[in-house]
Amino acid sequence: MEITMIYYLIPALIMFCCGLYGFITRRNMIAMLISLELMLNAVDINFVVFNRYLYPGNMEGMFFTLFAIAIAAAETALAIAIIINVFRKIKNVDVEDLTKLKD
Amino acid sequence: MEPLFPILILAIPLFMFLFLGLLGKYMSHKWAGILGTAGMGVTLILAYCTAFTYFFSGSPEFIDGTQRLQYVAFNVDWLQLYDQLVIRIGFLLDPISAMMLVVITTISFMVHLYSNGYMRDHHGVWEKGFQRFYAFLSLFSFSMLGLVVATNIFQMYIFWELVGASSYLLIGFYYTKPSAVSASKKAFIVTRFADLGFLIGILILSYYTGTFNFTDLTSVGVEGMTDVFKVDLSTAESIKDLKFTASAAPMFMGASVLTWALVLIFMGGMGKSAMMPLHIWLPDAMEGPTPVSALIHAATMVVAGVFLVARLFPLYLMEPTSLTIVTVVGAITAFYAAMVACVQVDIKRVLAFSTISQIAFMMVSLGVASPDFHEGLGYMASMFHLFTHAMFKALLFLGAGALIHAIGSNDYTDMHGLRKYMPVTHITFLIGCLAIAGIIPFSGFFSKDEILSSCLGNSTITYLWMSMVAGLTAFYMFRLYYLIFWWKEHKVHEGHHAPHDQPWTMTLPLVILAAVSCVAGFIPFGDFVTWNGEAYDFMAHFDWNVATVSLCIAVLGIGLATIMYRKENPWPQRMRQLLPGLWRWCYHRFYFDELYMFITHKIIFGCVSRPIAWFDRHIIDGTMDGMAYVTNKAAYAIRGLQSGKVQLYVWVYLIGALLLGVITAVCLI
């Protein structure tokens, strides 16, 4: 059986939908962050797959993926730092309770 | 000549202004006064040296044979707008500016000295803001000196506004007094209004001539004028031919643009020199400290208008219409002010109206001056009268200041019979009165006599009219003199200590100015100041008939005043009952203030300002308010969308993205 593009795209889509579902439904900020990472990785897979199958000679997709991973790491660190500070402040990481800026 | 002295003449007062203005509050009152006076003293010496060099050195820079030349000591580019349009600041020496240097520095120094005594009370306590006062005096001296030495009309305009501003500051010196504040505002607004005409006049003149320079504007030489009017003047030989070319310039509403320009410029002069109907600010300006009235509102700033006309005199000569306007305005003002001065109660107001009247004399003299009659006697007479008037009027004002300082009131009703208590003030004031009335050895006689002679050269009517005003002058001045120093003695003094002469800082200027007023008439003025710079022997043209007549009129005026006011008698009251209407009109200054109030408040505010204000508030502001209102309401309406809930945003985003996807798909299919 030849492994075509669709074999990669379907799991990536499932991953993305899982991430989206988690991001919308979860109230815990850390869970939301994990869901966010899931969506990012789904997109990374897409990049790699499209590059590999459609433009085999080029490397742009790979590079984009590498960049996205690096930036995602930095972003995660930042988000964790914010979440820790929020936790220290309100002893809670529920996104519904974060209404201070609105008031 | 080295430009060092001229630069210093302008720089020292400016420096003193900045120095006293910025650092004055850190120094004692006494030192501020001494420093200010010393600075002015140095300026005085420099100005005297400069004037002396100009008039007597005989150097070819200043005099060509018998003709005095205009000499530019320095002229620096101040504002280069583009190649052709450069505004310069410079120092022009010619007979009138050299004479004005002497007048301004002399009076200013006297006033600086005098204020050391005037600006503190009987116990030696200094007035609040004494240093500020000296700073403003220095600013004024700087501006006035810059005005008279201006090399171009734009520089003159700049300094013209500066003297206006310093006059405003000094009138409002007692800024806690509402009357002083409103007087300063009135002075500023009225003169600013007049300066609007001046500015338009400058723009017209420079547009048609392409130059701001006085030397180019007034050079009577044919080659200068060719440039000035852009007309071929190869055939023009003398000033008579130039009249023709001037009228060949474009016309506007039946008069040439040159006439318009000159009349508009004269309007600026009318404002500064308090000619009717723009005189209303000067009597109110007496709210300022008396030394200020002496310096600014009697001797120097108010003659700026006369100086302006004199400066541009060759141009005025080309347009007889504009000179006629100068004459008529001057003649009416002279009479009006003399009438009003006859009934005022406040001694400074009397002197103010007398100033207006005397300046009008100078204006008339310029107006009737013509090279055809006694080689421009009127011009010389006007400048001569400016000189002598500055001296004796400053003397009178400083004398009045001494009286006010001693009595603490401006009304003659509080003064009566002061001659025994204040002998120095009495004698010097009497000399001032004799000088202004025109009694023979005193300076006023000579200058006024020349003015009357040149009036006679113009027309008999002008001559008779001005002679009558001269008689009125003698009358009202001696009325004032008798009411202050004679009449019955007041008993009010007994409670307090009796009034007495003032400290030497105040009496010394009085004595010096009185001495000058005694001898200034014998200065051979014609040798120094004439309209074309040619020396001219006025004794050769001295008209003994005119002199005798004017002397008789002066004596008549004084005699009448003596009869009516020397002792308390019923004559003044009887005269008042005889002509009640006239008295009331004079007393209320012919209701000019009321007329202005009516015009500004009822007509301008009511018919113009209020509708404009309504339009502004309701239409223009309304549009803006409406826009703000709509934005505000809309913002409230959509406020709920910004919930701050991240997950809700994601939902909305997701739905939007899906919808877009669907729409795109539908469109593609």
Coordinates of C-alpha atoms in Angstrom, one line a residue, chain B residues 233-620:
Chain B
L233 CA 11.3 108.9 -14.9
S234 CA 14.0 109.8 -17.3
T235 CA 12.3 113.1 -17.8
A236 CA 11.6 113.8 -14.2
E237 CA 13.7 116.7 -13.0
S238 CA 12.3 117.7 -9.6
I239 CA 9.8 116.7 -7.0
K240 CA 7.1 118.5 -9.0
D241 CA 7.4 116.0 -11.8
L242 CA 7.4 113.1 -9.3
K243 CA 3.9 114.1 -8.3
F244 CA 2.8 113.3 -11.8
T245 CA 4.3 109.8 -11.7
A246 CA 2.9 109.1 -8.3
S247 CA -0.6 109.7 -9.7
A248 CA 0.2 107.5 -12.6
A249 CA 0.4 104.6 -10.2
P250 CA -2.7 102.3 -10.1
M251 CA -5.9 103.8 -8.8
F252 CA -8.3 102.4 -6.2
M253 CA -11.6 104.0 -5.3
G254 CA -10.7 107.3 -6.8
A255 CA -7.3 107.7 -5.1
S256 CA -3.9 106.4 -6.1
V257 CA -2.6 103.4 -4.2
L258 CA 0.2 105.6 -2.8
T259 CA -2.5 107.8 -1.2
W260 CA -4.2 104.8 0.2
A261 CA -0.9 103.4 1.5
L262 CA 0.0 106.7 3.1
V263 CA -3.4 107.3 4.7
L264 CA -3.4 103.8 6.1
I265 CA 0.1 104.3 7.5
F266 CA -1.1 107.6 8.9
M267 CA -3.9 105.7 10.6
G268 CA -1.2 103.8 12.5
G269 CA 0.3 107.1 13.5
M270 CA -3.1 108.4 14.5
G271 CA -3.5 105.4 16.9
K272 CA -0.1 105.9 18.5
S273 CA -0.3 109.7 18.6
A274 CA -3.8 109.7 19.9
M275 CA -5.4 111.7 17.1
M276 CA -9.1 111.9 17.0
P277 CA -11.0 109.6 16.7
L278 CA -8.4 107.1 18.0
H279 CA -7.4 109.3 21.0
I280 CA -9.7 107.6 23.6
W281 CA -6.9 105.4 25.1
L282 CA -4.5 108.2 26.1
P283 CA -6.6 109.9 28.9
D284 CA -7.2 106.5 30.4
A285 CA -3.5 105.6 30.1
M286 CA -3.0 108.0 32.9
E287 CA -3.8 105.2 35.2
G288 CA -0.2 104.1 35.0
P289 CA 2.5 105.5 37.4
T290 CA 3.1 109.2 36.6
P291 CA 6.8 108.8 35.5
V292 CA 5.4 106.4 32.9
S293 CA 2.9 109.0 31.7
A294 CA 5.8 111.5 31.5
L295 CA 8.0 109.1 29.5
I296 CA 5.6 107.2 27.3
H297 CA 2.4 109.1 27.1
A298 CA 3.8 112.6 26.9
A299 CA 7.3 112.8 25.5
T300 CA 8.3 109.8 23.5
M301 CA 5.9 107.1 22.4
V302 CA 3.0 109.3 21.5
V303 CA 5.1 111.3 19.1
A304 CA 5.9 108.1 17.2
G305 CA 3.1 108.9 14.9
V306 CA 4.5 112.4 14.1
F307 CA 7.9 110.8 13.7
L308 CA 6.4 108.2 11.3
V309 CA 4.9 110.9 9.1
A310 CA 8.2 112.9 9.3
R311 CA 10.1 109.8 8.3
L312 CA 8.0 109.2 5.2
F313 CA 7.6 112.9 4.6
P314 CA 9.0 113.0 1.0
L315 CA 6.3 110.4 0.1
Y316 CA 3.6 112.4 1.7
L317 CA 4.8 115.4 -0.2
M318 CA 4.1 113.5 -3.4
E319 CA 0.5 113.1 -2.4
P320 CA -1.1 116.4 -1.4
T321 CA -4.3 114.6 -0.5
S322 CA -2.7 112.7 2.3
L323 CA -1.0 115.8 3.7
T324 CA -4.4 117.5 3.7
I325 CA -5.8 114.6 5.7
V326 CA -3.0 114.9 8.1
T327 CA -3.7 118.6 8.5
V328 CA -7.4 118.3 8.9
V329 CA -7.2 115.5 11.5
G330 CA -4.5 117.4 13.4
A331 CA -6.5 120.7 13.4
I332 CA -9.7 119.1 14.6
T333 CA -7.9 117.1 17.2
A334 CA -6.0 120.1 18.5
F335 CA -9.1 122.1 19.0
Y336 CA -11.1 119.2 20.5
A337 CA -8.4 118.3 23.0
A338 CA -7.9 121.9 24.0
M339 CA -11.6 122.3 24.7
V340 CA -11.8 119.2 26.8
A341 CA -8.7 120.1 28.7
C342 CA -10.4 123.3 29.9
V343 CA -12.8 121.5 32.1
Q344 CA -11.2 118.3 33.4
V345 CA -10.7 117.9 37.1
D346 CA -7.9 115.3 37.2
I347 CA -4.6 117.1 36.7
K348 CA -3.1 114.2 34.7
R349 CA -6.2 114.1 32.5
V350 CA -5.7 117.8 31.8
L351 CA -2.1 117.1 30.9
A352 CA -3.1 114.2 28.7
F353 CA -5.5 116.2 26.7
S354 CA -2.9 119.0 26.4
T355 CA -0.5 116.3 25.1
I356 CA -3.1 115.3 22.5
S357 CA -3.5 118.9 21.5
Q358 CA 0.2 119.6 21.2
I359 CA 0.9 116.5 19.2
A360 CA -1.9 117.6 16.9
F361 CA 0.0 120.9 16.5
M362 CA 3.0 118.9 15.3
M363 CA 0.8 116.9 12.9
V364 CA -0.7 120.1 11.5
S365 CA 2.7 121.5 11.1
L366 CA 3.8 118.5 9.0
G367 CA 0.5 118.7 7.1
V368 CA 1.1 122.3 6.0
A369 CA 4.8 121.9 5.3
S370 CA 5.7 122.4 1.7
P371 CA 9.0 123.0 0.1
D372 CA 7.4 126.0 -1.7
F373 CA 6.9 127.9 1.5
H374 CA 10.0 128.9 3.5
E375 CA 11.8 125.8 2.3
G376 CA 9.7 123.4 4.3
L377 CA 9.5 125.4 7.5
G378 CA 6.6 123.3 8.8
Y379 CA 8.7 120.1 8.9
M380 CA 11.4 121.8 10.9
A381 CA 8.8 123.5 13.1
S382 CA 7.1 120.1 13.8
M383 CA 10.4 118.5 14.8
F384 CA 11.3 121.5 16.9
H385 CA 8.0 121.4 18.7
L386 CA 8.4 117.7 19.2
F387 CA 11.8 118.4 20.9
T388 CA 10.6 121.3 23.1
H389 CA 7.3 119.7 23.8
A390 CA 9.0 116.5 25.0
M391 CA 11.0 118.6 27.5
F392 CA 8.3 120.8 28.9
K393 CA 5.6 118.2 28.9
A394 CA 7.9 115.7 30.7
L395 CA 8.6 118.5 33.1
L396 CA 4.9 119.1 33.7
F397 CA 4.1 115.5 34.1
L398 CA 7.0 115.0 36.5
G399 CA 5.8 118.1 38.4
A400 CA 2.3 116.7 38.5
G401 CA 3.8 113.4 39.8
A402 CA 5.5 115.3 42.6
L403 CA 2.2 116.9 43.5
I404 CA 0.3 113.6 43.4
H405 CA 3.0 112.0 45.4
A406 CA 2.8 114.7 48.0
I407 CA -1.0 114.9 48.2
G408 CA -2.0 111.4 47.3
S409 CA -4.7 112.5 44.9
N410 CA -5.1 113.4 41.3
D411 CA -7.7 116.1 41.7
Y412 CA -6.8 119.7 41.8
T413 CA -9.7 120.2 44.3
D414 CA -7.4 118.5 46.9
M415 CA -4.4 120.7 46.0
H416 CA -5.2 124.4 46.0
G417 CA -2.6 126.8 47.4
L418 CA 0.4 124.6 47.3
R419 CA 2.9 127.2 46.3
K420 CA 4.2 127.9 49.8
Y421 CA 4.8 124.2 50.6
M422 CA 6.5 123.1 47.4
P423 CA 8.5 126.0 46.0
V424 CA 10.7 124.0 43.7
T425 CA 7.8 122.1 42.1
H426 CA 5.9 125.4 41.9
I427 CA 8.7 127.3 40.0
T428 CA 9.5 124.4 37.6
F429 CA 5.8 123.8 37.0
L430 CA 5.3 127.5 36.3
I431 CA 8.2 127.4 33.8
G432 CA 6.6 124.4 32.1
C433 CA 3.3 126.3 31.9
L434 CA 4.9 129.4 30.4
A435 CA 6.7 127.2 27.9
I436 CA 3.6 125.4 26.7
A437 CA 1.6 128.7 26.6
G438 CA 4.3 130.2 24.4
I439 CA 5.7 133.1 26.4
I440 CA 8.7 134.6 24.8
P441 CA 12.0 133.4 26.2
F442 CA 10.7 129.9 26.8
S443 CA 11.1 127.1 24.3
G444 CA 7.5 126.7 23.5
F445 CA 7.2 130.1 22.1
F446 CA 9.8 129.6 19.3
S447 CA 8.5 126.2 18.2
K448 CA 4.8 127.2 18.3
D449 CA 5.6 130.4 16.5
E450 CA 7.2 128.5 13.7
I451 CA 4.2 126.2 13.5
L452 CA 1.9 129.2 13.2
S453 CA 4.1 130.8 10.6
S454 CA 4.0 127.7 8.4
C455 CA 0.2 127.5 8.9
L456 CA -0.1 131.0 7.6
G457 CA 1.9 129.9 4.6
N458 CA -0.7 127.2 4.0
S459 CA -4.0 129.1 4.5
T460 CA -5.3 131.9 6.7
I461 CA -8.0 129.6 8.1
T462 CA -5.5 127.1 9.4
Y463 CA -3.6 129.9 10.9
L464 CA -6.5 131.4 12.7
W465 CA -7.7 128.1 13.9
M466 CA -4.4 127.1 15.3
S467 CA -3.9 130.5 16.9
M468 CA -7.2 130.0 18.7
V469 CA -6.0 126.6 19.9
A470 CA -2.8 128.2 21.1
G471 CA -4.8 130.7 23.1
L472 CA -6.9 127.9 24.6
T473 CA -3.6 126.1 25.5
A474 CA -2.5 129.1 27.5
F475 CA -5.9 129.3 29.2
Y476 CA -6.2 125.7 30.3
M477 CA -2.6 125.4 31.4
F478 CA -2.9 128.5 33.6
R479 CA -6.3 127.4 34.9
L480 CA -4.5 124.2 36.0
Y481 CA -1.6 126.2 37.4
Y482 CA -3.8 128.6 39.4
L483 CA -6.0 125.8 40.7
I484 CA -3.1 123.8 42.0
F485 CA -0.8 126.5 43.4
W486 CA -3.2 129.4 44.1
W487 CA -6.8 129.6 45.0
K488 CA -7.7 129.2 48.6
E489 CA -5.6 127.0 50.8
H490 CA -6.9 123.7 51.9
K491 CA -7.2 122.9 55.6
V492 CA -7.0 119.2 55.2
H493 CA -3.2 119.3 55.4
E494 CA -3.2 120.1 59.1
G495 CA -4.0 116.6 60.4
H496 CA -1.1 115.1 58.4
H497 CA 2.3 116.7 58.0
A498 CA 2.3 119.5 55.5
P499 CA 3.1 118.6 51.9
H500 CA 6.7 119.5 51.0
D501 CA 9.1 119.2 48.2
Q502 CA 10.3 115.8 47.2
P503 CA 13.8 114.2 47.6
W504 CA 16.6 115.2 45.3
T505 CA 16.0 112.3 42.9
M506 CA 12.7 113.9 42.1
T507 CA 13.5 117.6 42.1
L508 CA 16.8 117.3 40.1
P509 CA 15.0 116.1 36.9
L510 CA 12.5 118.9 37.4
V511 CA 15.2 121.5 37.6
I512 CA 17.2 120.1 34.7
L513 CA 14.1 119.9 32.5
A514 CA 13.0 123.4 33.5
A515 CA 16.4 124.7 32.6
V516 CA 16.2 123.0 29.2
S517 CA 12.7 124.4 28.7
C518 CA 14.1 127.9 29.3
V519 CA 16.9 127.7 26.8
A520 CA 15.9 125.1 24.2
G521 CA 14.2 127.8 22.1
F522 CA 17.5 129.4 21.3
I523 CA 18.8 126.3 19.6
P524 CA 19.2 127.1 15.9
F525 CA 17.1 124.1 15.0
G526 CA 17.1 124.9 11.3
D527 CA 20.8 124.1 11.2
F528 CA 20.1 120.6 12.3
V529 CA 16.8 119.3 11.2
T530 CA 15.1 120.1 7.9
W531 CA 13.1 118.0 5.5
N532 CA 15.8 117.6 2.9
G533 CA 18.9 117.9 5.1
E534 CA 19.9 121.3 3.8
A535 CA 20.8 123.7 6.7
Y536 CA 18.4 126.6 6.9
D537 CA 18.5 129.8 8.8
F538 CA 15.1 130.2 10.3
M539 CA 15.8 133.6 11.9
A540 CA 15.9 134.9 8.3
H541 CA 12.4 133.7 7.9
F542 CA 11.2 134.7 11.3
D543 CA 7.9 136.4 11.0
W544 CA 7.6 139.1 13.7
N545 CA 3.9 139.7 13.0
V546 CA 3.1 136.1 13.7
A547 CA 5.2 136.2 16.8
T548 CA 3.6 139.3 18.2
V549 CA 0.1 137.9 17.5
S550 CA 0.8 134.6 19.1
L551 CA 2.3 136.2 22.1
C552 CA -0.7 138.5 22.4
I553 CA -3.0 135.5 22.2
A554 CA -1.0 133.6 24.8
V555 CA -1.1 136.6 27.2
L556 CA -4.8 136.9 26.6
G557 CA -5.3 133.3 27.5
I558 CA -3.2 133.6 30.6
G559 CA -5.0 136.8 31.6
L560 CA -8.4 135.2 31.3
A561 CA -7.2 132.3 33.4
T562 CA -5.8 134.7 36.0
I563 CA -9.1 136.6 36.2
M564 CA -11.1 133.4 36.5
Y565 CA -9.0 131.2 38.6
R566 CA -6.4 133.2 40.6
K567 CA -8.7 133.6 43.5
E568 CA -11.9 131.9 44.4
N569 CA -14.6 133.9 42.5
P570 CA -17.9 133.2 40.9
W571 CA -16.7 133.5 37.3
P572 CA -16.1 129.8 36.6
Q573 CA -19.5 128.9 38.0
R574 CA -21.1 131.7 36.0
M575 CA -19.4 130.6 32.8
R576 CA -20.6 127.1 33.4
Q577 CA -24.1 128.2 33.8
L578 CA -23.9 130.4 30.8
L579 CA -23.0 127.5 28.5
P580 CA -24.3 124.4 30.3
G581 CA -24.5 122.3 27.2
L582 CA -21.0 123.0 26.0
W583 CA -19.6 122.5 29.5
R584 CA -21.2 119.1 29.8
W585 CA -20.0 118.0 26.4
C586 CA -16.5 119.1 27.2
Y587 CA -16.6 117.5 30.6
H588 CA -17.7 114.2 29.1
R589 CA -15.1 114.5 26.4
F590 CA -17.8 114.9 23.8
Y591 CA -19.1 111.5 24.7
F592 CA -16.4 109.7 22.6
D593 CA -16.1 106.9 25.1
E594 CA -19.9 106.4 25.2
L595 CA -19.9 106.5 21.4
Y596 CA -17.2 103.8 21.3
M597 CA -19.1 101.8 23.9
F598 CA -22.3 102.1 21.8
I599 CA -20.5 101.0 18.6
T600 CA -18.6 98.1 20.1
H601 CA -21.2 96.8 22.5
K602 CA -24.5 97.5 20.7
I603 CA -23.5 97.4 17.0
I604 CA -20.5 95.2 16.8
F605 CA -21.2 92.8 19.7
G606 CA -25.0 92.8 19.1
C607 CA -25.2 92.6 15.3
V608 CA -22.0 90.8 14.4
S609 CA -20.4 89.0 17.4
R610 CA -23.5 87.5 18.9
P611 CA -24.8 85.9 15.6
I612 CA -21.4 84.6 14.9
A613 CA -21.1 83.2 18.5
W614 CA -24.6 81.6 18.1
F615 CA -23.5 80.1 14.8
D616 CA -20.3 78.8 16.4
R617 CA -22.1 77.3 19.4
H618 CA -25.0 75.8 17.7
I619 CA -24.0 75.0 14.1
I620 CA -20.3 74.3 14.2

